[in-house]
PDB file of C-alpha atoms in Angstrom:
ATOM      1  CA  MET A   1      33.056  66.754  -9.488  1.00 33.00           C
ATOM      2  CA  SER A   2      34.855  68.826  -6.686  1.00 32.00           C
ATOM      3  CA  VAL A   3      37.919  70.758  -7.876  1.00 32.00           C
ATOM      4  CA  HIS A   4      40.635  72.544  -5.977  1.00 32.00           C
ATOM      5  CA  TRP A   5      42.166  75.243  -8.328  1.00 29.00           C
ATOM      6  CA  ILE A   6      45.980  75.987  -7.284  1.00 31.00           C
ATOM      7  CA  HIS A   7      48.626  77.980  -9.193  1.00 31.00           C
ATOM      8  CA  ARG A   8      51.940  76.868  -7.709  1.00 33.00           C
ATOM      9  CA  GLY A   9      55.148  74.972  -8.059  1.00 34.00           C
ATOM     10  CA  TYR A  10      54.953  71.188  -7.130  1.00 37.00           C
ATOM     11  CA  GLY A  11      56.103  70.564  -3.756  1.00 38.00           C
ATOM     12  CA  ALA A  12      55.238  68.298  -0.654  1.00 37.00           C
ATOM     13  CA  LEU A  13      51.384  68.250  -1.698  1.00 47.00           C
ATOM     14  CA  GLY A  14      50.125  65.988  -4.400  1.00 66.00           C
ATOM     15  CA  MET A  15      48.275  66.964  -7.531  1.00 81.00           C
ATOM     16  CA  TYR A  16      45.183  64.620  -7.777  1.00 92.00           C
ATOM     17  CA  GLY A  17      41.997  66.309  -8.268  1.00 88.00           C
ATOM     18  CA  ILE A  18      43.541  69.901  -8.734  1.00 82.00           C
ATOM     19  CA  GLY A  19      42.901  72.285 -11.600  1.00 83.00           C
ATOM     20  CA  VAL A  20      45.828  73.186 -13.915  1.00 83.00           C
ATOM     21  CA  SER A  21      46.798  76.735 -14.322  1.00 79.00           C
ATOM     22  CA  GLY A  22      50.011  78.405 -14.958  1.00 82.00           C
ATOM     23  CA  ARG A  23      53.258  76.364 -14.507  1.00 85.00           C
ATOM     24  CA  ILE A  24      53.497  73.205 -12.284  1.00 86.00           C
ATOM     25  CA  ASN A  25      56.691  71.091 -11.760  1.00 87.00           C
ATOM     26  CA  VAL A  26      55.840  67.120 -11.902  1.00 88.00           C
ATOM     27  CA  GLY A  27      58.804  65.108 -11.405  1.00 84.00           C
ATOM     28  CA  ASP A  28      61.326  65.412 -14.455  1.00 87.00           C
ATOM     29  CA  ASN A  29      58.399  67.278 -16.392  1.00 91.00           C
ATOM     30  CA  ILE A  30      57.056  70.643 -16.428  1.00 89.00           C
ATOM     31  CA  ILE A  31      53.261  71.202 -17.220  1.00 89.00           C
ATOM     32  CA  GLU A  32      51.741  74.693 -18.251  1.00 88.00           C
ATOM     33  CA  TYR A  33      48.404  75.837 -19.098  1.00 88.00           C
ATOM     34  CA  ASP A  34      47.833  79.311 -20.354  1.00 84.00           C
ATOM     35  CA  VAL A  35      44.328  79.916 -19.497  1.00 77.00           C
ATOM     36  CA  THR A  36      44.190  83.148 -21.517  1.00 78.00           C
ATOM     37  CA  GLY A  37      45.615  81.585 -24.720  1.00 76.00           C
ATOM     38  CA  SER A  38      44.015  78.078 -24.215  1.00 83.00           C
ATOM     39  CA  ARG A  39      47.439  76.432 -24.975  1.00 88.00           C
ATOM     40  CA  TYR A  40      48.434  73.375 -22.870  1.00 92.00           C
ATOM     41  CA  ARG A  41      52.183  72.437 -22.818  1.00 92.00           C
ATOM     42  CA  ARG A  42      54.369  69.813 -21.444  1.00 93.00           C
ATOM     43  CA  MET A  43      58.142  70.357 -21.311  1.00 91.00           C
ATOM     44  CA  SER A  44      61.078  68.771 -19.982  1.00 89.00           C
ATOM     45  CA  ARG A  45      63.306  70.339 -17.358  1.00 84.00           C
ATOM     46  CA  ASP A  46      65.643  71.668 -20.187  1.00 83.00           C
ATOM     47  CA  GLY A  47      62.913  73.429 -21.699  1.00 81.00           C
ATOM     48  CA  SER A  48      62.111  71.052 -24.878  1.00 88.00           C
ATOM     49  CA  ILE A  49      58.480  70.781 -25.441  1.00 92.00           C
ATOM     50  CA  THR A  50      56.925  67.237 -25.345  1.00 89.00           C
ATOM     51  CA  VAL A  51      53.293  68.066 -25.820  1.00 92.00           C
ATOM     52  CA  SER A  52      51.792  71.189 -27.244  1.00 91.00           C
ATOM     53  CA  LEU A  53      48.008  71.714 -27.627  1.00 90.00           C
ATOM     54  CA  ASP A  54      45.731  74.353 -28.721  1.00 88.00           C
ATOM     55  CA  LEU A  55      42.352  73.820 -27.022  1.00 82.00           C
ATOM     56  CA  GLN A  56      38.990  75.243 -28.137  1.00 82.00           C
ATOM     57  CA  GLY A  57      35.971  76.007 -26.530  1.00 76.00           C
ATOM     58  CA  GLU A  58      34.713  76.391 -22.915  1.00 75.00           C
ATOM     59  CA  HIS A  59      36.597  74.020 -20.738  1.00 82.00           C
ATOM     60  CA  SER A  60      38.932  73.573 -17.762  1.00 84.00           C
ATOM     61  CA  ILE A  61      42.136  71.345 -17.065  1.00 87.00           C
ATOM     62  CA  VAL A  62      41.850  68.804 -14.223  1.00 89.00           C
ATOM     63  CA  ALA A  63      44.634  66.390 -13.083  1.00 92.00           C
ATOM     64  CA  GLU A  64      43.722  62.859 -12.093  1.00 94.00           C
ATOM     65  CA  PRO A  65      45.544  59.605 -11.528  1.00 96.00           C
ATOM     66  CA  VAL A  66      45.015  57.028 -14.604  1.00 97.00           C
ATOM     67  CA  HIS A  67      46.300  53.488 -14.782  1.00 98.00           C
ATOM     68  CA  SER A  68      50.171  53.414 -16.081  1.00 98.00           C
ATOM     69  CA  LEU A  69      49.129  52.190 -19.319  1.00 98.00           C
ATOM     70  CA  TYR A  70      49.798  55.034 -21.685  1.00 96.00           C
ATOM     71  CA  ILE A  71      53.504  55.664 -21.918  1.00 94.00           C
ATOM     72  CA  PRO A  72      54.789  55.538 -24.598  1.00 92.00           C
ATOM     73  CA  GLY A  73      51.425  54.698 -26.019  1.00 93.00           C
ATOM     74  CA  PHE A  74      48.089  52.750 -24.893  1.00 95.00           C
ATOM     75  CA  ASN A  75      48.509  48.989 -26.235  1.00 94.00           C
ATOM     76  CA  THR A  76      47.004  47.056 -23.410  1.00 96.00           C
ATOM     77  CA  LYS A  77      44.508  46.968 -20.704  1.00 96.00           C
ATOM     78  CA  TYR A  78      46.207  44.308 -18.640  1.00 97.00           C
ATOM     79  CA  MET A  79      48.761  44.670 -16.028  1.00 97.00           C
ATOM     80  CA  LEU A  80      50.866  41.813 -14.808  1.00 97.00           C
ATOM     81  CA  VAL A  81      52.028  42.473 -11.160  1.00 98.00           C
ATOM     82  CA  GLU A  82      54.953  40.430 -10.283  1.00 97.00           C
ATOM     83  CA  LEU A  83      55.284  39.605  -6.235  1.00 97.00           C
ATOM     84  CA  VAL A  84      58.638  40.245  -4.600  1.00 96.00           C
ATOM     85  CA  ASP A  85      58.035  37.623  -2.275  1.00 94.00           C
ATOM     86  CA  LYS A  86      55.937  34.681  -3.544  1.00 95.00           C
ATOM     87  CA  ILE A  87      53.032  33.654  -1.546  1.00 95.00           C
ATOM     88  CA  VAL A  88      52.374  30.071  -0.174  1.00 95.00           C
ATOM     89  CA  ILE A  89      48.789  29.196   0.570  1.00 95.00           C
ATOM     90  CA  PRO A  90      47.787  26.050   2.178  1.00 95.00           C
ATOM     91  CA  PRO A  91      45.183  23.773   0.689  1.00 95.00           C
ATOM     92  CA  ASN A  92      41.516  24.895   1.145  1.00 95.00           C
ATOM     93  CA  SER A  93      42.365  28.171   2.658  1.00 95.00           C
ATOM     94  CA  SER A  94      42.609  31.994   1.646  1.00 96.00           C
ATOM     95  CA  VAL A  95      45.213  34.756   2.184  1.00 96.00           C
ATOM     96  CA  SER A  96      44.457  38.595   2.160  1.00 96.00           C
ATOM     97  CA  PHE A  97      46.958  41.321   1.483  1.00 97.00           C
ATOM     98  CA  PHE A  98      47.751  44.414  -0.427  1.00 97.00           C
ATOM     99  CA  ILE A  99      49.662  45.131  -3.311  1.00 98.00           C
ATOM    100  CA  LYS A 100      50.527  48.195  -5.319  1.00 98.00           C
ATOM    101  CA  THR A 101      49.879  49.063  -9.113  1.00 98.00           C
ATOM    102  CA  PRO A 102      51.485  51.729 -11.072  1.00 98.00           C
ATOM    103  CA  VAL A 103      49.574  55.027 -12.109  1.00 97.00           C
ATOM    104  CA  ASP A 104      50.386  58.257 -13.836  1.00 96.00           C
ATOM    105  CA  LEU A 105      48.926  61.666 -13.804  1.00 95.00           C
ATOM    106  CA  GLY A 106      46.294  62.015 -16.297  1.00 95.00           C
ATOM    107  CA  VAL A 107      45.519  65.652 -17.607  1.00 93.00           C
ATOM    108  CA  PHE A 108      41.935  66.059 -18.719  1.00 92.00           C
ATOM    109  CA  MET A 109      40.181  68.512 -20.651  1.00 88.00           C
ATOM    110  CA  VAL A 110      36.729  69.249 -19.067  1.00 85.00           C
ATOM    111  CA  GLY A 111      33.725  70.670 -20.964  1.00 80.00           C
ATOM    112  CA  ARG A 112      29.981  70.846 -20.213  1.00 78.00           C
ATOM    113  CA  ASP A 113      29.425  67.576 -21.819  1.00 79.00           C
ATOM    114  CA  PHE A 114      32.607  65.767 -22.368  1.00 80.00           C
ATOM    115  CA  TYR A 115      35.900  64.810 -20.421  1.00 84.00           C
ATOM    116  CA  LYS A 116      38.660  64.037 -22.295  1.00 89.00           C
ATOM    117  CA  LEU A 117      42.235  62.595 -21.726  1.00 93.00           C
ATOM    118  CA  ILE A 118      44.622  65.023 -23.523  1.00 92.00           C
ATOM    119  CA  ASP A 119      48.056  63.982 -21.957  1.00 95.00           C
ATOM    120  CA  VAL A 120      49.624  61.558 -19.404  1.00 95.00           C
ATOM    121  CA  VAL A 121      52.374  62.790 -17.413  1.00 94.00           C
ATOM    122  CA  PRO A 122      54.992  60.253 -16.126  1.00 94.00           C
ATOM    123  CA  LEU A 123      55.322  59.599 -12.345  1.00 94.00           C
ATOM    124  CA  LEU A 124      57.545  56.730 -12.563  1.00 94.00           C
ATOM    125  CA  SER A 125      60.950  55.669 -13.855  1.00 93.00           C
ATOM    126  CA  TYR A 126      59.832  52.095 -14.572  1.00 95.00           C
ATOM    127  CA  TYR A 127      58.185  51.301 -17.843  1.00 96.00           C
ATOM    128  CA  LYS A 128      58.300  47.878 -19.095  1.00 96.00           C
ATOM    129  CA  TYR A 129      55.809  45.590 -21.193  1.00 96.00           C
ATOM    130  CA  THR A 130      55.913  42.105 -21.137  1.00 94.00           C
ATOM    131  CA  LEU A 131      54.170  38.789 -22.471  1.00 93.00           C
ATOM    132  CA  TYR A 132      51.930  36.645 -19.965  1.00 93.00           C
ATOM    133  CA  GLY A 133      51.650  33.259 -21.738  1.00 87.00           C
ATOM    134  CA  PRO A 134      53.042  31.547 -24.595  1.00 81.00           C
ATOM    135  CA  LEU A 135      54.253  33.270 -27.864  1.00 75.00           C
ATOM    136  CA  ALA A 136      51.832  33.018 -30.992  1.00 66.00           C
ATOM    137  CA  SER A 137      52.497  30.106 -33.095  1.00 62.00           C
ATOM    138  CA  LEU A 138      50.595  28.208 -35.438  1.00 55.00           C
ATOM    139  CA  GLU A 139      49.406  25.694 -33.152  1.00 60.00           C
ATOM    140  CA  GLU A 140      47.945  27.710 -30.069  1.00 61.00           C
ATOM    141  CA  VAL A 141      46.819  31.292 -29.227  1.00 60.00           C
ATOM    142  CA  GLY A 142      49.615  33.723 -28.220  1.00 75.00           C
ATOM    143  CA  GLY A 143      49.786  35.227 -24.899  1.00 87.00           C
ATOM    144  CA  ILE A 144      48.414  38.707 -23.492  1.00 92.00           C
ATOM    145  CA  LEU A 145      50.765  41.875 -23.595  1.00 94.00           C
ATOM    146  CA  CYS A 146      50.764  43.410 -20.040  1.00 96.00           C
ATOM    147  CA  ARG A 147      52.349  46.238 -18.421  1.00 97.00           C
ATOM    148  CA  HIS A 148      54.895  44.778 -16.000  1.00 98.00           C
ATOM    149  CA  TRP A 149      55.156  45.760 -12.388  1.00 98.00           C
ATOM    150  CA  ARG A 150      56.929  44.496  -9.218  1.00 97.00           C
ATOM    151  CA  SER A 151      55.078  44.894  -5.601  1.00 97.00           C
ATOM    152  CA  ARG A 152      55.693  43.559  -2.277  1.00 96.00           C
ATOM    153  CA  SER A 153      52.652  42.129  -0.627  1.00 96.00           C
ATOM    154  CA  TYR A 154      51.688  43.967   2.732  1.00 96.00           C
ATOM    155  CA  SER A 155      49.606  42.697   5.589  1.00 92.00           C
ATOM    156  CA  GLY A 156      48.013  45.820   6.052  1.00 91.00           C
ATOM    157  CA  LYS A 157      47.225  49.089   4.424  1.00 91.00           C
ATOM    158  CA  THR A 158      50.407  50.876   3.718  1.00 93.00           C
ATOM    159  CA  SER A 159      51.293  54.474   2.287  1.00 93.00           C
ATOM    160  CA  VAL A 160      51.836  55.102  -1.357  1.00 94.00           C
ATOM    161  CA  GLU A 161      54.529  57.128  -3.497  1.00 93.00           C
ATOM    162  CA  PRO A 162      53.615  59.142  -6.413  1.00 94.00           C
ATOM    163  CA  GLY A 163      52.800  56.652  -9.218  1.00 95.00           C
ATOM    164  CA  GLU A 164      51.616  53.876  -6.653  1.00 97.00           C
ATOM    165  CA  CYS A 165      48.231  52.789  -6.154  1.00 97.00           C
ATOM    166  CA  LEU A 166      47.063  50.793  -3.525  1.00 97.00           C
ATOM    167  CA  VAL A 167      44.990  47.366  -3.920  1.00 97.00           C
ATOM    168  CA  GLU A 168      43.190  44.992  -1.572  1.00 96.00           C
ATOM    169  CA  ALA A 169      43.911  41.250  -2.826  1.00 96.00           C
ATOM    170  CA  GLU A 170      42.753  37.880  -1.799  1.00 96.00           C
ATOM    171  CA  VAL A 171      43.703  34.472  -2.914  1.00 97.00           C
ATOM    172  CA  VAL A 172      41.331  31.507  -2.446  1.00 96.00           C
ATOM    173  CA  ASN A 173      42.837  28.143  -2.719  1.00 95.00           C
ATOM    174  CA  GLU A 174      39.934  25.630  -3.267  1.00 93.00           C
ATOM    175  CA  LEU A 175      42.618  22.806  -4.045  1.00 92.00           C
ATOM    176  CA  GLY A 176      43.621  19.794  -1.855  1.00 91.00           C
ATOM    177  CA  ASP A 177      47.266  20.798  -2.453  1.00 93.00           C
ATOM    178  CA  SER A 178      49.164  24.138  -1.679  1.00 94.00           C
ATOM    179  CA  ILE A 179      49.904  26.563  -4.155  1.00 95.00           C
ATOM    180  CA  ILE A 180      52.600  29.330  -4.777  1.00 95.00           C
ATOM    181  CA  VAL A 181      51.393  32.652  -6.237  1.00 96.00           C
ATOM    182  CA  SER A 182      54.257  34.837  -7.620  1.00 96.00           C
ATOM    183  CA  LYS A 183      52.079  36.916 -10.113  1.00 97.00           C
ATOM    184  CA  ILE A 184      48.600  38.352 -10.642  1.00 97.00           C
ATOM    185  CA  LEU A 185      47.120  39.464 -13.891  1.00 97.00           C
ATOM    186  CA  VAL A 186      44.768  42.077 -13.801  1.00 97.00           C
ATOM    187  CA  ASP A 187      42.380  43.982 -16.180  1.00 96.00           C
ATOM    188  CA  ALA A 188      42.628  47.792 -15.414  1.00 96.00           C
ATOM    189  CA  SER A 189      39.335  48.389 -16.934  1.00 94.00           C
ATOM    190  CA  TYR A 190      37.723  46.652 -14.088  1.00 94.00           C
ATOM    191  CA  MET A 191      39.773  48.757 -11.470  1.00 95.00           C
ATOM    192  CA  PRO A 192      38.239  52.099 -10.746  1.00 94.00           C
ATOM    193  CA  LEU A 193      40.665  54.554  -9.336  1.00 96.00           C
ATOM    194  CA  TYR A 194      39.821  56.575  -6.255  1.00 97.00           C
ATOM    195  CA  TYR A 195      42.132  59.392  -4.926  1.00 95.00           C
ATOM    196  CA  GLU A 196      42.376  61.914  -2.098  1.00 93.00           C
ATOM    197  CA  ILE A 197      42.401  65.627  -3.360  1.00 91.00           C
ATOM    198  CA  ASN A 198      45.461  67.432  -3.348  1.00 89.00           C
ATOM    199  CA  THR A 199      47.355  64.224  -2.357  1.00 92.00           C
ATOM    200  CA  PHE A 200      48.961  61.350  -4.056  1.00 93.00           C
ATOM    201  CA  ASN A 201      47.046  58.803  -2.262  1.00 95.00           C
ATOM    202  CA  CYS A 202      45.154  56.256  -4.592  1.00 96.00           C
ATOM    203  CA  TYR A 203      43.146  53.373  -4.044  1.00 96.00           C
ATOM    204  CA  ALA A 204      42.169  50.846  -6.914  1.00 96.00           C
ATOM    205  CA  GLY A 205      39.621  48.823  -5.016  1.00 94.00           C
ATOM    206  CA  LYS A 206      39.827  44.836  -4.488  1.00 95.00           C
ATOM    207  CA  ILE A 207      40.703  41.803  -6.456  1.00 96.00           C
ATOM    208  CA  ARG A 208      40.230  38.103  -5.688  1.00 96.00           C
ATOM    209  CA  MET A 209      41.836  35.229  -7.139  1.00 96.00           C
ATOM    210  CA  VAL A 210      40.045  31.889  -6.895  1.00 96.00           C
ATOM    211  CA  VAL A 211      42.128  28.885  -7.775  1.00 94.00           C
ATOM    212  CA  LYS A 212      39.764  25.864  -8.627  1.00 90.00           C
ATOM    213  CA  SER A 213      42.214  23.861 -10.807  1.00 91.00           C
ATOM    214  CA  LYS A 214      45.977  23.464 -11.136  1.00 89.00           C
ATOM    215  CA  GLY A 215      47.486  26.573 -12.829  1.00 88.00           C
ATOM    216  CA  ILE A 216      44.409  28.387 -13.460  1.00 93.00           C
ATOM    217  CA  GLY A 217      42.871  31.249 -11.417  1.00 94.00           C
ATOM    218  CA  GLU A 218      39.825  33.194 -11.909  1.00 95.00           C
ATOM    219  CA  ILE A 219      40.169  36.869 -10.954  1.00 96.00           C
ATOM    220  CA  ILE A 220      36.983  38.638  -9.533  1.00 95.00           C
ATOM    221  CA  TYR A 221      36.743  42.416  -9.411  1.00 94.00           C
ATOM    222  CA  PRO A 222      34.178  42.810  -6.499  1.00 90.00           C
ATOM    223  CA  ARG A 223      32.276  46.188  -6.407  1.00 83.00           C
ATOM    224  CA  ILE A 224      33.394  48.240  -3.219  1.00 82.00           C
ATOM    225  CA  GLN A 225      32.995  51.253  -1.540  1.00 85.00           C
ATOM    226  CA  PRO A 226      35.886  53.865  -1.683  1.00 84.00           C
ATOM    227  CA  PRO A 227      37.683  55.137   1.501  1.00 87.00           C
ATOM    228  CA  GLN A 228      35.979  58.149   3.108  1.00 90.00           C
ATOM    229  CA  GLY A 229      37.004  61.347   1.639  1.00 91.00           C
ATOM    230  CA  TYR A 230      37.949  59.895  -1.874  1.00 94.00           C
ATOM    231  CA  LEU A 231      36.843  60.706  -5.229  1.00 94.00           C
ATOM    232  CA  LYS A 232      36.510  58.456  -8.271  1.00 94.00           C
ATOM    233  CA  ALA A 233      38.611  59.320 -10.843  1.00 94.00           C
ATOM    234  CA  ASP A 234      37.237  59.640 -14.614  1.00 91.00           C
ATOM    235  CA  VAL A 235      37.989  56.718 -16.752  1.00 91.00           C
ATOM    236  CA  PRO A 236      39.506  57.483 -20.114  1.00 92.00           C
ATOM    237  CA  ALA A 237      37.612  55.703 -23.122  1.00 89.00           C
ATOM    238  CA  GLU A 238      39.953  52.872 -23.495  1.00 92.00           C
ATOM    239  CA  LEU A 239      39.428  51.592 -20.000  1.00 93.00           C
ATOM    240  CA  ARG A 240      35.774  51.918 -19.649  1.00 88.00           C
ATOM    241  CA  PRO A 241      34.143  48.358 -18.636  1.00 81.00           C
ATOM    242  CA  PRO A 242      31.441  46.895 -20.683  1.00 75.00           C
ATOM    243  CA  PRO A 243      28.200  48.798 -20.403  1.00 72.00           C
ATOM    244  CA  ILE A 244      25.981  46.089 -20.091  1.00 66.00           C
ATOM    245  CA  PRO A 245      25.181  45.052 -16.452  1.00 63.00           C
ATOM    246  CA  ILE A 246      26.853  41.842 -15.108  1.00 64.00           C
ATOM    247  CA  ILE A 247      27.021  40.105 -11.595  1.00 64.00           C
ATOM    248  CA  ALA A 248      30.458  40.374 -11.419  1.00 69.00           C
ATOM    249  CA  TRP A 249      33.467  41.433 -13.496  1.00 85.00           C
ATOM    250  CA  LYS A 250      35.748  38.404 -13.977  1.00 90.00           C
ATOM    251  CA  THR A 251      38.945  37.308 -15.962  1.00 93.00           C
ATOM    252  CA  GLU A 252      41.217  34.262 -16.087  1.00 93.00           C
ATOM    253  CA  MET A 253      44.945  33.466 -15.692  1.00 91.00           C
ATOM    254  CA  ILE A 254      45.409  30.369 -17.669  1.00 91.00           C
ATOM    255  CA  TRP A 255      48.942  30.121 -18.021  1.00 91.00           C
ATOM    256  CA  GLY A 256      49.993  29.859 -14.298  1.00 89.00           C
ATOM    257  CA  PHE A 257      50.264  32.198 -11.665  1.00 91.00           C
TER     258      PHE A 257
END
């Protein structure tokens, strides 16, 4: 992996793909890595320490985007993206658009034979989890815990702010009636992140929802080529897809969309 090493305060430029050294301001946080003492710390603006780590062995520290699923702790790999404007799709037709999903700044400890996520720095002000589907009961299986997010739909590529990642989306309606799509459930382990070095530009590939029956959508995650000049971010252990080869990654929305 190509890594740019910098030692600066946080300004107009981004942070993806840089090597962390010294002290860097990241939103409401300050991250600090003492190369000599091999100590990593994250602090709030008032100086109170949130994370303090003594790192051993030969290594470096690199910042990359990670799906926003780690604050306050990792509990789910699913994200439920609620569309600001519902989309009406006519019978036997498809609609393509772009949405945004949330990301944070992952701090990785990199060694000769390992790549370990050691901290996740918040880039956002909105952290909420919700349930997709019914509550658990004696009669039926419970729903899925999801990271909640709201996004507009865009007809073409659009710019992203720190904490946002662009996703291509397509909804295929195979029914004989129109459908209304108000939310999309995605599995982040099937959505690799790509970024442009020293920016906050982020791309999370493509998702394709196919509606074959009322209220049920099949989500397909096609393999894609990243934009030119983008690098693939490392994947934390919790979000690595199954190692067995499959034709296509798929999940389902069985409680409406």
